[in-house]
CSV table of C-alpha atoms (C1' of nucleotides) in Angstrom, one decimal:
chain,number,residue,atom,x,y,z
A,249,MET,CA,99.9,144.7,135.9
A,250,LYS,CA,102.2,142.4,137.8
A,251,PRO,CA,101.6,142.6,141.2
A,252,GLU,CA,105.2,140.9,141.6
A,253,THR,CA,106.2,143.9,140.5
A,254,LEU,CA,104.6,146.5,142.0
A,255,SER,CA,106.1,147.9,144.6
A,256,PHE,CA,104.4,148.0,148.3
A,257,PHE,CA,103.3,151.4,148.1
A,258,ASP,CA,101.5,150.6,144.7
A,259,ARG,CA,99.7,147.1,146.3
A,260,VAL,CA,98.6,149.8,148.5
A,261,TYR,CA,97.0,152.4,145.5
A,262,GLU,CA,95.5,148.8,144.4
A,263,VAL,CA,93.5,147.9,147.5
A,264,VAL,CA,92.1,151.5,148.1
A,265,ARG,CA,90.9,151.9,144.6
A,266,GLN,CA,88.4,148.7,145.2
A,267,ILE,CA,87.1,150.5,148.1
A,268,PRO,CA,83.4,151.1,147.1
A,269,TYR,CA,81.5,153.7,147.1
A,270,GLY,CA,80.0,155.2,150.4
A,271,ARG,CA,82.3,153.2,151.7
A,272,VAL,CA,85.8,153.5,154.2
A,273,THR,CA,88.4,151.0,155.7
A,274,ASN,CA,91.9,151.6,157.5
A,275,TYR,CA,95.3,151.2,156.7
A,276,GLY,CA,95.7,148.2,159.6
A,277,ALA,CA,93.1,146.3,157.3
A,278,ILE,CA,94.8,147.3,154.2
A,279,ALA,CA,98.8,146.3,155.3
A,280,LYS,CA,97.0,142.7,156.7
A,281,TYR,CA,95.6,141.9,153.5
A,282,LEU,CA,98.9,142.7,151.5
A,283,GLY,CA,100.2,140.1,154.3
A,284,ALA,CA,102.4,142.9,156.2
A,285,ALA,CA,100.1,143.5,159.2
A,286,ARG,CA,103.1,145.5,160.9
A,287,SER,CA,103.2,147.9,157.5
A,288,SER,CA,100.3,149.5,158.7
A,289,ARG,CA,102.1,153.0,158.9
A,290,LEU,CA,103.5,152.1,155.7
A,291,VAL,CA,100.3,152.2,154.3
A,292,GLY,CA,99.6,155.9,155.5
A,293,TYR,CA,103.2,156.8,154.2
A,294,ALA,CA,101.1,155.6,150.4
A,295,MET,CA,98.8,157.6,150.7
A,296,ASN,CA,100.7,160.5,151.9
A,297,ALA,CA,102.3,160.0,148.0
A,298,SER,CA,98.6,158.9,146.4
A,299,HIS,CA,98.2,162.4,145.8
A,300,ASN,CA,98.8,161.9,142.0
A,301,LYS,CA,97.5,159.0,141.7
A,302,ASP,CA,94.0,158.0,141.2
A,303,VAL,CA,93.1,156.9,144.8
A,304,PRO,CA,90.1,157.9,146.9
A,305,SER,CA,92.2,158.0,149.4
A,306,HIS,CA,89.8,159.9,151.6
A,307,ARG,CA,88.5,156.8,152.3
A,308,VAL,CA,90.7,155.2,154.2
A,309,VAL,CA,90.7,156.7,158.1
A,310,ASN,CA,92.4,155.0,161.4
A,311,ARG,CA,91.5,151.7,163.4
A,312,LYS,CA,89.1,154.3,165.8
A,313,GLY,CA,87.3,155.9,162.0
A,314,LEU,CA,89.4,159.0,163.0
A,315,LEU,CA,89.9,161.4,159.6
A,316,THR,CA,93.9,161.7,160.7
A,317,GLY,CA,94.8,162.4,157.0
A,318,LYS,CA,92.4,165.1,156.2
A,319,HIS,CA,95.3,167.6,157.0
A,320,HIS,CA,96.3,166.5,154.0
A,321,PHE,CA,93.5,167.8,151.9
A,322,GLU,CA,92.7,171.3,150.1
A,323,GLY,CA,90.8,172.9,152.7
A,324,THR,CA,89.9,172.2,156.4
A,325,HIS,CA,86.8,170.0,155.6
A,326,LEU,CA,87.2,168.3,152.2
A,327,MET,CA,87.7,164.8,152.7
A,328,GLN,CA,85.1,164.6,155.9
A,329,GLN,CA,82.5,166.6,152.9
A,330,LEU,CA,83.7,163.8,150.6
A,331,LEU,CA,82.6,161.4,152.4
A,332,GLU,CA,79.8,163.1,154.0
A,333,ASN,CA,78.5,163.4,149.7
A,334,GLU,CA,78.8,159.3,149.6
A,335,GLY,CA,76.2,158.9,152.9
A,336,VAL,CA,78.8,158.7,155.5
A,337,VAL,CA,78.4,160.1,159.2
A,338,VAL,CA,81.1,162.4,159.9
A,339,GLU,CA,81.4,164.0,162.9
A,340,ASP,CA,84.4,166.1,164.4
A,341,ASN,CA,86.8,164.5,162.5
A,342,GLN,CA,85.6,161.3,163.1
A,343,VAL,CA,83.3,158.1,161.3
A,344,GLN,CA,80.1,157.8,163.9
A,345,ASN,CA,78.5,154.7,161.9
A,346,LEU,CA,81.8,153.4,161.1
A,347,ASN,CA,80.8,149.9,161.9
A,348,GLU,CA,78.1,149.9,159.2
A,349,VAL,CA,80.3,151.9,156.4
A,350,TYR,CA,83.3,149.8,157.7
A,351,TRP,CA,85.0,147.7,154.4
A,352,ASP,CA,87.7,145.3,154.9
A,353,PRO,CA,89.5,144.2,152.5
A,354,VAL,CA,90.6,140.7,154.2
A,355,LYS,CA,86.5,139.8,154.4
A,356,GLU,CA,84.9,141.5,151.2
A,357,LEU,CA,87.8,141.5,149.2
A,358,ARG,CA,89.4,138.1,148.4
B,291,DT,C1',125.3,157.7,149.5
B,292,DT,C1',123.4,158.6,154.0
B,293,DT,C1',120.2,160.3,156.7
B,294,DC,C1',115.8,162.0,158.4
B,295,DT,C1',110.3,161.9,158.2
B,296,DG,C1',105.9,160.4,157.7
B,297,DA,C1',98.1,159.8,156.7
B,298,DC,C1',99.4,153.6,161.9
B,299,DT,C1',98.9,149.7,164.9
B,300,DC,C1',99.3,147.3,169.1
B,301,DG,C1',101.5,145.0,173.2
B,302,DA,C1',103.6,145.8,177.3
B,303,DA,C1',105.3,147.8,181.4
C,174,DC,C1',94.0,154.3,183.2
C,175,DT,C1',98.0,156.8,180.5
C,176,DT,C1',102.8,156.3,177.7
C,177,DC,C1',106.7,154.1,175.3
C,178,DG,C1',108.5,151.3,171.8
C,179,DA,C1',109.1,148.9,167.6
C,180,DG,C1',108.0,147.1,163.0
C,181,DC,C1',107.9,148.6,158.1
C,182,DC,C1',108.9,151.6,152.4
C,183,DA,C1',109.7,155.5,149.6
C,184,DG,C1',111.3,159.8,148.5
C,185,DA,C1',113.7,164.3,149.9
C,186,DA,C1',117.8,167.3,151.3
DNA sequence: TTTCTGACTCGAA
DNA sequence: CTTCGAGCCAGAA
């Protein structure tokens, strides 16, 4: 597909889809990678609409590593379980080893 | 068609 | 230290 024809939301999905297994990133990093550093909110809003998409939205957390979007998953701890299943340590709705599993599209991707 | 409201982040007061 | 405002897009009512 042509990136130019994709909406901002679609471009967010493309980036999220490239997050490696067992890694997580945050909204601001994705926004910055897309050239819209001030649009971190939109990334979150995009996740809200990514339910029908093939997007691993559970790998996207906020800047502090908090699972702010877990409430949008089925069950009470599905998002946390998905992450732990990938080896990510989550405790009290927050990624503990964030600096170890953190994946920055701006640096890692290109 | 207009209005509203969200999975955020950062800097200023 | 805490609180507040601004910036940004898409879909539903």
